[in-house]
Short mmCIF file of C-alpha atoms in Angstrom, two decimals:
data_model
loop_
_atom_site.label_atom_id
_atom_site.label_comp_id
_atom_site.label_asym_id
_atom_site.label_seq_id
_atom_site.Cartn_x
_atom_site.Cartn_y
_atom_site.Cartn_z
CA UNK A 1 0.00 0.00 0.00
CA UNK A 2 2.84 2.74 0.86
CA UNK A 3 4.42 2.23 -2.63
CA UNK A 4 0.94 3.01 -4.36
CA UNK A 5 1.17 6.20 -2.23
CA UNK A 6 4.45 6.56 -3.49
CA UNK A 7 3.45 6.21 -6.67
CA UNK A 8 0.18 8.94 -6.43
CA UNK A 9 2.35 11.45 -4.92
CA UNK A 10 5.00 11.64 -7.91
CA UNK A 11 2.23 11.78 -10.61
CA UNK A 12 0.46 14.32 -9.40
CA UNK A 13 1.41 17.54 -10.91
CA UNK A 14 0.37 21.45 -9.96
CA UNK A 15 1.14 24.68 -8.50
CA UNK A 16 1.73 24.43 -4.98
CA UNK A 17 0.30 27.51 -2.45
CA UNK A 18 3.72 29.14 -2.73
CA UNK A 19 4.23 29.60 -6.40
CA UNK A 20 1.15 30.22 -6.63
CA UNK A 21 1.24 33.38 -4.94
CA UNK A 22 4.36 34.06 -6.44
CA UNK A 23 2.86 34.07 -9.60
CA UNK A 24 -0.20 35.74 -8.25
CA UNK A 25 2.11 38.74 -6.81
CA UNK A 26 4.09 38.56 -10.13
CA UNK A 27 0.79 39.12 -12.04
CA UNK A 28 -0.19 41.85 -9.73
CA UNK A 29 3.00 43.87 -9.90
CA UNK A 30 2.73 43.86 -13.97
CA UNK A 31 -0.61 45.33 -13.51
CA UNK A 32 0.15 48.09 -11.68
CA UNK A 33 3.16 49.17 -13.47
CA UNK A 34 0.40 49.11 -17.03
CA UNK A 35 -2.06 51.00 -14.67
CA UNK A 36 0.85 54.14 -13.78
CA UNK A 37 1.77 54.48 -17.45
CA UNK A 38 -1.57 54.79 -19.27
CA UNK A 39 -1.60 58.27 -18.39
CA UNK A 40 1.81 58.53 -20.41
CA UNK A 41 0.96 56.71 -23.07
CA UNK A 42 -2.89 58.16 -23.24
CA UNK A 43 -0.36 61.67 -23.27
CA UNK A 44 1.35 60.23 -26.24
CA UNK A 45 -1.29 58.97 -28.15
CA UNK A 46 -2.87 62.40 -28.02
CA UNK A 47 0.46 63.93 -28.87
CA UNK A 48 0.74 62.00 -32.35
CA UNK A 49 -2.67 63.00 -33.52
CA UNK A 50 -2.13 67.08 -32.05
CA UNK A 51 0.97 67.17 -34.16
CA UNK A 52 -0.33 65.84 -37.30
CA UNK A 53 -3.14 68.56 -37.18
CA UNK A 54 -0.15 71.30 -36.38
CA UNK A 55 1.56 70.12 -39.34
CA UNK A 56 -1.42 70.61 -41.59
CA UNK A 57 -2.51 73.46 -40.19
CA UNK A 58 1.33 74.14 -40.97
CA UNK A 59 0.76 73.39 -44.58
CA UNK A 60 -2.37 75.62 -44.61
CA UNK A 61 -0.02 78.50 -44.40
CA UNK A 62 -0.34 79.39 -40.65
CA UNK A 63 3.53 80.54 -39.28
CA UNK A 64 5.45 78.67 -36.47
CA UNK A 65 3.90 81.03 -33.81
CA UNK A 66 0.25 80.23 -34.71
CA UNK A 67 1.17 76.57 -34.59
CA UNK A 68 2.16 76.42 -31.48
CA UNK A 69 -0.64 78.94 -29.99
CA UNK A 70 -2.83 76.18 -31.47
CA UNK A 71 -1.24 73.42 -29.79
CA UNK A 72 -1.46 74.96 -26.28
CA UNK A 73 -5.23 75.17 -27.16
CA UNK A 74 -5.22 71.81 -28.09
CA UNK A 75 -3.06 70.55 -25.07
CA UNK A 76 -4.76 72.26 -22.69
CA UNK A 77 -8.07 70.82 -24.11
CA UNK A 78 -6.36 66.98 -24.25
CA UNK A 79 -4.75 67.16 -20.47
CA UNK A 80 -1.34 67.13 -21.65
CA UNK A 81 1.30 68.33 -19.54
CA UNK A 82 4.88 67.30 -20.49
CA UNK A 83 5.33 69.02 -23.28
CA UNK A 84 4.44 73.08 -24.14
CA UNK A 85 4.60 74.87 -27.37
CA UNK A 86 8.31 76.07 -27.36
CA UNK A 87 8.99 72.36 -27.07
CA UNK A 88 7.73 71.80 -30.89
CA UNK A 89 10.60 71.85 -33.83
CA UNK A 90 8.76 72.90 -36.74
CA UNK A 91 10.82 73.20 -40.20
CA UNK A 92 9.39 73.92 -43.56
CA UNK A 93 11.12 72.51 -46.83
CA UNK A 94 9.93 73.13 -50.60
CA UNK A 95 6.75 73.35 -48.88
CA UNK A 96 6.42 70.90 -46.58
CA UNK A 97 6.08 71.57 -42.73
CA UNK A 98 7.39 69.50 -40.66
CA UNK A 99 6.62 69.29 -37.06
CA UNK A 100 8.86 67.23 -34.16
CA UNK A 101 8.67 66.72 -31.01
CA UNK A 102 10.23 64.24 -28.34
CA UNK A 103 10.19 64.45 -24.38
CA UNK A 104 10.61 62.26 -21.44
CA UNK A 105 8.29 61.04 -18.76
CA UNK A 106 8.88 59.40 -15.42
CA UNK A 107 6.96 57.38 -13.69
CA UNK A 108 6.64 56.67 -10.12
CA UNK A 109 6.68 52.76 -8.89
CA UNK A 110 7.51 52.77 -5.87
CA UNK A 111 9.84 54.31 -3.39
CA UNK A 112 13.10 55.59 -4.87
CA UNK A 113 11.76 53.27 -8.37
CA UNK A 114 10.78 55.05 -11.26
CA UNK A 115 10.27 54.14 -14.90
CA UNK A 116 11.66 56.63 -17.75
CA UNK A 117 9.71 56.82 -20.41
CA UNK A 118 11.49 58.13 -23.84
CA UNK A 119 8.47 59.69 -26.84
CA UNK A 120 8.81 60.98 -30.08
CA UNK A 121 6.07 61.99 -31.90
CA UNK A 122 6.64 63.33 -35.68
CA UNK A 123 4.31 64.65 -38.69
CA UNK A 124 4.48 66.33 -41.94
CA UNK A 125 2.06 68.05 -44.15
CA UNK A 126 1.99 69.50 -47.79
CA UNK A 127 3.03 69.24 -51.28
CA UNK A 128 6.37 66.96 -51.80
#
């Protein structure tokens, strides 16, 4: 009878308690690092679409100081913080505008722990 125990117990397959609150505090850790940056990346998602309407506003004719009045309007409307008008590089070439911007965003975890967060967002508008 003992070796059919024996036997049972080393077939028997599974998470144990222990890993599986490992895993379980694994899983929960990932999640709230995605939780803290959505705000970033909601931040850059709104970025990418703000600059292509600069750039064809750009294209439109309107000069580097009306662009970037307009996208104060638009980030103040869209919540975004990280980045301000002057921040915008905005060329024009055989008449094409093009409009640039990167920035940096850190994000808490915990304690002294932080994620950097590195964005470029780029358009460009007109004839080429």
């Amino acid at each position: 009878m003992r070796a059919d125990n024996i036997a049972v117990a080393r077939s028997q397959r599974g998470l144990t308690l222990i890993s599986t609150l490992i895993v379980g505090c694994f899983l929960a850790f990932c999640l709230y690092v995605g939780f803290r940056t959505v705000p970033a990346l909601n931040e850059y998602f709104a970025m990418q679409r703000i600059v292509g309407v600069i750039a064809s506003e750009g294209a439109a004719g309107a000069s580097p100081t009306q662009m970037r009045r307009s996208f104060e309007r638009y980030a103040y409307t869209d919540d975004i913080v990280s980045v301000t008008g002057v921040d915008l590089q905005i060329a024009r070439a055989s008449g094409v505008t093009y409009v640039d911007v990167a920035w940096e965003r850190k994000v808490p975890v915990a304690g002294n722990v932080s994620l950097l967060l590195e964005f470029n967002a780029s358009s460009s508008s007109g004839r080429q």
